[in-house]
mmCIF file of C-alpha atoms and ligand atoms in Angstrom:
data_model
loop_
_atom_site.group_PDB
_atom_site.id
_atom_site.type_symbol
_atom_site.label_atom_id
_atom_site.label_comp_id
_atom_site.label_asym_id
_atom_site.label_seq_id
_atom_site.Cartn_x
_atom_site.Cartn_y
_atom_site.Cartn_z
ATOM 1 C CA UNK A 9 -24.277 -3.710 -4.769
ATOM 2 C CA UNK A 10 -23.914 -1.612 -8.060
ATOM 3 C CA UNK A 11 -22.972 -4.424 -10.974
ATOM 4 C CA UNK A 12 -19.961 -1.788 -11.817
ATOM 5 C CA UNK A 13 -18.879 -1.983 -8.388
ATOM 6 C CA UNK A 14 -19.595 -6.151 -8.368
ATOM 7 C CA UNK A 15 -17.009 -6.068 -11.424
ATOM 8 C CA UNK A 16 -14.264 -3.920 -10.024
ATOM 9 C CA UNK A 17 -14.627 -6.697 -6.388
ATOM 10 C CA UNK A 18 -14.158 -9.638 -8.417
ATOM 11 C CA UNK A 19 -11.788 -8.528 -11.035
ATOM 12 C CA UNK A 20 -8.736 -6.361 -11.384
ATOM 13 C CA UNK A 21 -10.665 -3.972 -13.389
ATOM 14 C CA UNK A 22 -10.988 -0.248 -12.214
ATOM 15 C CA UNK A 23 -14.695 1.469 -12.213
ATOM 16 C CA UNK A 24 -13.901 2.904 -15.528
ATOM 17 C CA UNK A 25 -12.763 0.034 -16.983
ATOM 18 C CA UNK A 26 -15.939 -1.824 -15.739
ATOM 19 C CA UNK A 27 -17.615 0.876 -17.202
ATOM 20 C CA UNK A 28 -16.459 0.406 -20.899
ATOM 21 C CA UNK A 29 -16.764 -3.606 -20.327
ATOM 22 C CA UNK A 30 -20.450 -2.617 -19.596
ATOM 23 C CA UNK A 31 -20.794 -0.680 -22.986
ATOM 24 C CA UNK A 32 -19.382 -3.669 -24.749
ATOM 25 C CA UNK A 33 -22.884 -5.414 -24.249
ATOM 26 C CA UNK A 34 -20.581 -8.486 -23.141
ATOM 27 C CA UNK A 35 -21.672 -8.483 -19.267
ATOM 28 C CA UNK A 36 -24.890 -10.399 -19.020
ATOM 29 C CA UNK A 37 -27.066 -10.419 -15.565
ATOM 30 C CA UNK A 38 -29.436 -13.912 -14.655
ATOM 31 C CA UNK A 39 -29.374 -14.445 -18.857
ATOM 32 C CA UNK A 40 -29.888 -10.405 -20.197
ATOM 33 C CA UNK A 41 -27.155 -8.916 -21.341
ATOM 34 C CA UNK A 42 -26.951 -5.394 -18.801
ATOM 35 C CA UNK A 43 -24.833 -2.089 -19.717
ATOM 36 C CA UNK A 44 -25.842 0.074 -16.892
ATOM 37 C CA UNK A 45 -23.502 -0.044 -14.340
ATOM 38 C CA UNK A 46 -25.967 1.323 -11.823
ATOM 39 C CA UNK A 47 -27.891 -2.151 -12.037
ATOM 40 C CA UNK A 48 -28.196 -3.486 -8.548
ATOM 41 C CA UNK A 49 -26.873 -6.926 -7.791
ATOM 42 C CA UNK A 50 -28.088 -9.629 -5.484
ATOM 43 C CA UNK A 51 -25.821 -12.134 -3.540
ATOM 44 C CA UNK A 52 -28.269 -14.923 -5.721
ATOM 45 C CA UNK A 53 -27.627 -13.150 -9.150
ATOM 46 C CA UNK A 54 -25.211 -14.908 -11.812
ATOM 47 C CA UNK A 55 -23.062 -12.215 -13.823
ATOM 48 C CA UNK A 56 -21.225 -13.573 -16.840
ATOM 49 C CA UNK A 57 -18.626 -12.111 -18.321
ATOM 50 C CA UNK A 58 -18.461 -13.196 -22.099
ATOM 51 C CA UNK A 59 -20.019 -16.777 -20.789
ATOM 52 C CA UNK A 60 -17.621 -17.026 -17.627
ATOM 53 C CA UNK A 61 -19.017 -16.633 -14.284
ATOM 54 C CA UNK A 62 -17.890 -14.001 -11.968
ATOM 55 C CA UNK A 63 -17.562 -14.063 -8.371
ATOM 56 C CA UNK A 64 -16.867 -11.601 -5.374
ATOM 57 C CA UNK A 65 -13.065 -12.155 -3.591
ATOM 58 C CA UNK A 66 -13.831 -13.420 -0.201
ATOM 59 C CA UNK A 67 -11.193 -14.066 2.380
ATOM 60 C CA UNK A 68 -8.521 -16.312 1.055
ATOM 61 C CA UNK A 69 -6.279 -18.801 2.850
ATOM 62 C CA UNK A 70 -3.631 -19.724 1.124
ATOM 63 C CA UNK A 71 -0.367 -22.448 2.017
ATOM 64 C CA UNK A 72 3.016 -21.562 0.618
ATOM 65 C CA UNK A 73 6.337 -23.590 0.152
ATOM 66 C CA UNK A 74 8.915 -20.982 -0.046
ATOM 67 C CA UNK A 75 11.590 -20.983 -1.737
ATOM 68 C CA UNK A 76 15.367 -20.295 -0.580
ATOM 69 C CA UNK A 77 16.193 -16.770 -2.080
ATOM 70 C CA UNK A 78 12.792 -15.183 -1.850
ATOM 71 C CA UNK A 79 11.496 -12.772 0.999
ATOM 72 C CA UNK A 80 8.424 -12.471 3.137
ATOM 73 C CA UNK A 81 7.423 -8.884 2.366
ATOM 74 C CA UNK A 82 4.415 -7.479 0.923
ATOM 75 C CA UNK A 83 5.841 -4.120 -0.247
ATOM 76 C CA UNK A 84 5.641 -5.146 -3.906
ATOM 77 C CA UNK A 85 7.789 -2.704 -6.005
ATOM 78 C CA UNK A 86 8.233 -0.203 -3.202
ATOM 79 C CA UNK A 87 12.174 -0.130 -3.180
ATOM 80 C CA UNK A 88 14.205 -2.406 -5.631
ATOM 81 C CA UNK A 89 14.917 -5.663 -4.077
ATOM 82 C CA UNK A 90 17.697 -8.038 -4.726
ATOM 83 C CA UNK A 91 15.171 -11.019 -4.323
ATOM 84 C CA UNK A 92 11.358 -11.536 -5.502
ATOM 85 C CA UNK A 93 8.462 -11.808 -3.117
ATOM 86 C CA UNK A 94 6.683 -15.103 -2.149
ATOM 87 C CA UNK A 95 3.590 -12.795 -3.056
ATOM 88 C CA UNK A 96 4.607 -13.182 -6.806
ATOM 89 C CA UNK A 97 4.491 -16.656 -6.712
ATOM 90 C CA UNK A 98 0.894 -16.520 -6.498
ATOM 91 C CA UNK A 99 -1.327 -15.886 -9.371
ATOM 92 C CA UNK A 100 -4.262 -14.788 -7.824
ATOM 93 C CA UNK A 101 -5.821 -11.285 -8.244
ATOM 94 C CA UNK A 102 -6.089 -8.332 -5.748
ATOM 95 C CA UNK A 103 -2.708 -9.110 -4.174
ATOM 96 C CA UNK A 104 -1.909 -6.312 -2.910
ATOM 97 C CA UNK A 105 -4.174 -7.095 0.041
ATOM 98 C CA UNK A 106 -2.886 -10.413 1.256
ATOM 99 C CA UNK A 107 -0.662 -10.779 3.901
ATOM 100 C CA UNK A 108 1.817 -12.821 5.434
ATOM 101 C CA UNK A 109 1.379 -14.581 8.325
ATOM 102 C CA UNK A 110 4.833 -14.928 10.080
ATOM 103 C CA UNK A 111 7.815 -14.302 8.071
ATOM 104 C CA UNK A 112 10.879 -16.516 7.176
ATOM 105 C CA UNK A 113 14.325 -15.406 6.236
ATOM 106 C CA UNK A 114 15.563 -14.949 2.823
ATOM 107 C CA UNK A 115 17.161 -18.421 3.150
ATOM 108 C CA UNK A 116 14.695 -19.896 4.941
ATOM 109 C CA UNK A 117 12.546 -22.607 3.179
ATOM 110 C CA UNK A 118 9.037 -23.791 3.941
ATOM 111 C CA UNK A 119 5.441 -23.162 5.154
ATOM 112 C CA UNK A 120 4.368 -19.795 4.966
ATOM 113 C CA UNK A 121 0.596 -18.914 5.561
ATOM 114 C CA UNK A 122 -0.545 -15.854 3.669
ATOM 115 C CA UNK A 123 -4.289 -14.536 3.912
ATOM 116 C CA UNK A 124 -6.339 -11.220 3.493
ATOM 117 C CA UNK A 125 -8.117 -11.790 6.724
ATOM 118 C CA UNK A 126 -6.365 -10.151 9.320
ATOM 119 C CA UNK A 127 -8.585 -11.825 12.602
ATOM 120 C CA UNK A 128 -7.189 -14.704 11.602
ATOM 121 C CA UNK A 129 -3.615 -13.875 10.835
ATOM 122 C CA UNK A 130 -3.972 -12.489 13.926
ATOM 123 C CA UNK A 131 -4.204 -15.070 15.960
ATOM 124 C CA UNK A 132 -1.216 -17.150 14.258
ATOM 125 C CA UNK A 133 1.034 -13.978 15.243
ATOM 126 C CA UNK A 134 0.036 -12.508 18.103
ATOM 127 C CA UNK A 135 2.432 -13.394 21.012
ATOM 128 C CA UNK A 136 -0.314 -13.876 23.498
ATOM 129 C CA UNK A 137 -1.772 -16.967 21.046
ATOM 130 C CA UNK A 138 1.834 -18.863 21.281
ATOM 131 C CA UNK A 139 0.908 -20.732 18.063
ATOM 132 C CA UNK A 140 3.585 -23.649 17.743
ATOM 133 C CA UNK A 141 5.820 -23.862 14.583
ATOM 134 C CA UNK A 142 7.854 -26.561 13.802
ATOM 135 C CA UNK A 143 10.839 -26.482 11.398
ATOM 136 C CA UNK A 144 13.895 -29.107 10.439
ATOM 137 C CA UNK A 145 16.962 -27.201 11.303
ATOM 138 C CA UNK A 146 20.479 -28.642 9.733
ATOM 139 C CA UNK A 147 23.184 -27.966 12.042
ATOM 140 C CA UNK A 148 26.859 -27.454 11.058
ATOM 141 C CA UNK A 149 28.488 -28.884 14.436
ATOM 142 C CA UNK A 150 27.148 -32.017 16.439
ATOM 143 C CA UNK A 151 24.468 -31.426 19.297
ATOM 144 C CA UNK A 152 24.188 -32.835 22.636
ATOM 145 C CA UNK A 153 21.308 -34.519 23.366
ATOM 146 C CA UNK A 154 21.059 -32.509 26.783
ATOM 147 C CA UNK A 155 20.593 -29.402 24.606
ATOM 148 C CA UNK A 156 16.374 -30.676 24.433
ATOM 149 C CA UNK A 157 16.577 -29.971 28.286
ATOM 150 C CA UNK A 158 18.369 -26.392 27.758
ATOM 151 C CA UNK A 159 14.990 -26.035 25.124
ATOM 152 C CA UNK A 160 12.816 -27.120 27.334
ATOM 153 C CA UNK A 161 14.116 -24.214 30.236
ATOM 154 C CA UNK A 162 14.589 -21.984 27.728
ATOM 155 C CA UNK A 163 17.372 -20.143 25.676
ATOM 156 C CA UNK A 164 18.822 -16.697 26.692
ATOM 157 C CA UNK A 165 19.223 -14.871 23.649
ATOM 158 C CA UNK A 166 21.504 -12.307 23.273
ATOM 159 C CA UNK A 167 20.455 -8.625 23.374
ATOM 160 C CA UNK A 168 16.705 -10.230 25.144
ATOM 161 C CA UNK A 169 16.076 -9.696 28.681
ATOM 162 C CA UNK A 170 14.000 -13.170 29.360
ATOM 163 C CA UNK A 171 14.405 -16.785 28.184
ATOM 164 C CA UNK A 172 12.930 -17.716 25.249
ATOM 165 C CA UNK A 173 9.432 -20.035 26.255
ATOM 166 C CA UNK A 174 9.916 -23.568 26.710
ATOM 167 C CA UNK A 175 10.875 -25.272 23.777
ATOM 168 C CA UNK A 176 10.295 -28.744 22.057
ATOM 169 C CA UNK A 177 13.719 -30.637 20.869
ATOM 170 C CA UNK A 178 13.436 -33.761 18.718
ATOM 171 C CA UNK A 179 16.699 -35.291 17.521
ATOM 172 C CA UNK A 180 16.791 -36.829 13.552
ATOM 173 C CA UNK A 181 20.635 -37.351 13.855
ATOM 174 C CA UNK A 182 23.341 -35.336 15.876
ATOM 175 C CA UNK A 183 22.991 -32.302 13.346
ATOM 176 C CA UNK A 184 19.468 -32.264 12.208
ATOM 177 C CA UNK A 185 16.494 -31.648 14.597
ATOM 178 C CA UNK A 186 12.716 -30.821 14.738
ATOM 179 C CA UNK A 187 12.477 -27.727 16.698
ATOM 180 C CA UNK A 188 8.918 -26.331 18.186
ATOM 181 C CA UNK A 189 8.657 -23.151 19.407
ATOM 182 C CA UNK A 190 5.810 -20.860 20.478
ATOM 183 C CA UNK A 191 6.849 -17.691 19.700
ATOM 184 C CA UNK A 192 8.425 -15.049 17.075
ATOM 185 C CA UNK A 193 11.323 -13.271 17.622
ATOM 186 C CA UNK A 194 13.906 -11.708 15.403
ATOM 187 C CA UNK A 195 15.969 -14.826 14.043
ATOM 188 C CA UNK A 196 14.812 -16.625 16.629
ATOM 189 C CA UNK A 197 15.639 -20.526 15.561
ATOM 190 C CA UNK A 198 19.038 -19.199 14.675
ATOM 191 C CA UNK A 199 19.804 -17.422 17.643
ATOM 192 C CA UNK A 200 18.596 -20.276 19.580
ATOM 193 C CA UNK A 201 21.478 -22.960 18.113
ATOM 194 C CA UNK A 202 24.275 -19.872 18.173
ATOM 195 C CA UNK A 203 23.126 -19.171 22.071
ATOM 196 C CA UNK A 204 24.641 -22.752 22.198
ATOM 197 C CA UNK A 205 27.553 -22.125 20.192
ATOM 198 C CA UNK A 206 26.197 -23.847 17.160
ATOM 199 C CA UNK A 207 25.239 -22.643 13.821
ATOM 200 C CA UNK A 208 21.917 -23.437 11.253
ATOM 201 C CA UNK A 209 22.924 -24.536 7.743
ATOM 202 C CA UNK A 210 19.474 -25.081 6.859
ATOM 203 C CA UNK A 211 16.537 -24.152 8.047
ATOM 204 C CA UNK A 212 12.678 -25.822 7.150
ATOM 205 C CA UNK A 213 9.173 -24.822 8.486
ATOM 206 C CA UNK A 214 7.142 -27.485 8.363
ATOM 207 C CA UNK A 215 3.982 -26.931 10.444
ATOM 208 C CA UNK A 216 1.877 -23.684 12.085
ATOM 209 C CA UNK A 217 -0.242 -24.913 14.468
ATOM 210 C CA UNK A 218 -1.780 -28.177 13.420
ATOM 211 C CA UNK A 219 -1.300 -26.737 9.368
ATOM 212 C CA UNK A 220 1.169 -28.990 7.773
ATOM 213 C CA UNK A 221 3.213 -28.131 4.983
ATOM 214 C CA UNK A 222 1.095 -30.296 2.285
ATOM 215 C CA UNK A 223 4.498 -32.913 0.956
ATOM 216 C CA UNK A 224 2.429 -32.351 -2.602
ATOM 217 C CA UNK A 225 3.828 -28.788 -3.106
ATOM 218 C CA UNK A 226 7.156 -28.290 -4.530
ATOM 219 C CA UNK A 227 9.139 -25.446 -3.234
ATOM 220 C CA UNK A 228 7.321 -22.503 -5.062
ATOM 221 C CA UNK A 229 4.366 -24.169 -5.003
ATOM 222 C CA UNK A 230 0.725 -23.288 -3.214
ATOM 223 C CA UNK A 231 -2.441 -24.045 -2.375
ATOM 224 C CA UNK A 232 -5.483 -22.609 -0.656
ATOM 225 C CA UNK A 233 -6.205 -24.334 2.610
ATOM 226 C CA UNK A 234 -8.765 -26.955 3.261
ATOM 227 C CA UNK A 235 -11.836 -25.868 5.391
ATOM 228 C CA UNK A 236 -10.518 -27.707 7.998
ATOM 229 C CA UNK A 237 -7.021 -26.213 7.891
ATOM 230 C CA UNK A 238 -8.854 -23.200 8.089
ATOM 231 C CA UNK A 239 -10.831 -23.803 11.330
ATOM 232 C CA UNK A 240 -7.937 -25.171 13.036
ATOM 233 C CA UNK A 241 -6.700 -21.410 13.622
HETATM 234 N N1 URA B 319 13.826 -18.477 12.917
HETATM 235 C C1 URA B 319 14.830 -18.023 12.147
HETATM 236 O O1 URA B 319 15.937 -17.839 12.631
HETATM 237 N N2 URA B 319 14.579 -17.785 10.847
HETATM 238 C C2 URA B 319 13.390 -17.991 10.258
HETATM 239 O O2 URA B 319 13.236 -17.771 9.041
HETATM 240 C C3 URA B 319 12.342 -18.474 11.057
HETATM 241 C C4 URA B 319 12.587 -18.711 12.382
#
């Protein structure tokens, strides 16, 4: 790879801007200082930047506790929006190519995946790979316990033409619950409990798949994912 071209993948700097860095004499390339931008680079070389090593953006993985009040979207500064992206929370360059995998409402608080490698988002939204997600849900009325069975058949949505996949009910009290489902749909946890004539006063992700939300990070917070949280997709 070109060492102008190595610069632009590991910074937010554009080719010309590389460029002039380069004339500065303040790029140096396994210990000599290098201005042409045409140098080649090796995946073993070391490029320093006035001392400070550089290194290409590889896929990133990243964990997420959003926030009430902030939205899933990745259409930064598209169209003005009442509330800020959970992409802005992060201060990590090139994010304009990450991605969310599986939204939450505006209101919603919790996990939220977000990675530039779509194989593996992928396969935490695809409906064939019925990845599990868990959330809390606060309830404003009292539920039956027999509503776990109802889960377990499956909900009929309104405006859907087949029950929602079997469902996994656990009861903290009568109006809070751990709710696992397998799938995506518009609203879905919410249109679950008003299928029943309830209503969600608060709703929590807490777990994709067998990636917990880490009980370290404060809402706002993030982290990249561990190896293994990684594999586990
Ligand atoms: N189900 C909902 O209703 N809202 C969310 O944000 C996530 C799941």
């Amino acid at each position: 790879m070109r060492l102008d071209k190595f610069i632009c993948e590991s910074t937010e700097l554009t080719r010309s801007e590389a460029k002039r860095l380069l004339k500065t004499g303040s790029v140096s390339v396994d210990g000599s200082i290098v201005k042409s931008p045409a140098q080649k680079i090796s995946v073993d070389s070391e490029v320093l930047v006035d001392g400070e090593p550089l290194s290409l953006v590889g896929f990133r993985y990243i964990m997420l506790n959003k926030p009430a009040d902030t939205i899933c979207t990745t259409l930064l500064g598209t169209r003005a929006e009442m509330y800020p992206s959970v992409i802005e929370l992060l201060d990590v360059i090139k994010s304009d190519r990450l991605r969310i995998a599986g939204r939450l409402d505006v209101d919603t608080t919790g996990l939220v995946l977000i990675t530039d490698d779509g194989q593996w988002s992928h396969r935490i939204t695809s409906p064939g790979k019925e990845c599990s997600k868990r959330y809390r849900v606060e309830l404003a009325s009292p539920l039956d316990q027999s509503a776990a069975e109802q889960f377990a058949q499956g909900i009929q949505l309104q405006g859907e033409k087949k029950l929602t996949r079997p469902a996994q009910l656990e009861f903290v009290s009568e109006q809070e619950v751990l709710l696992t489902i397998h799938e995506g749909k518009y609203h879905q946890v919410k249109r679950m409990f008003a299928a029943l004539g309830n209503h969600v006063t608060a709703l929590h992700r807490e777990q994709i798949g067998d990636i917990k939300l880490d009980p370290e990070l404060e809402a706002g917070e993030w982290r990249y994912l561990t190896d293994e949280e990684m594999k586990s997709v």
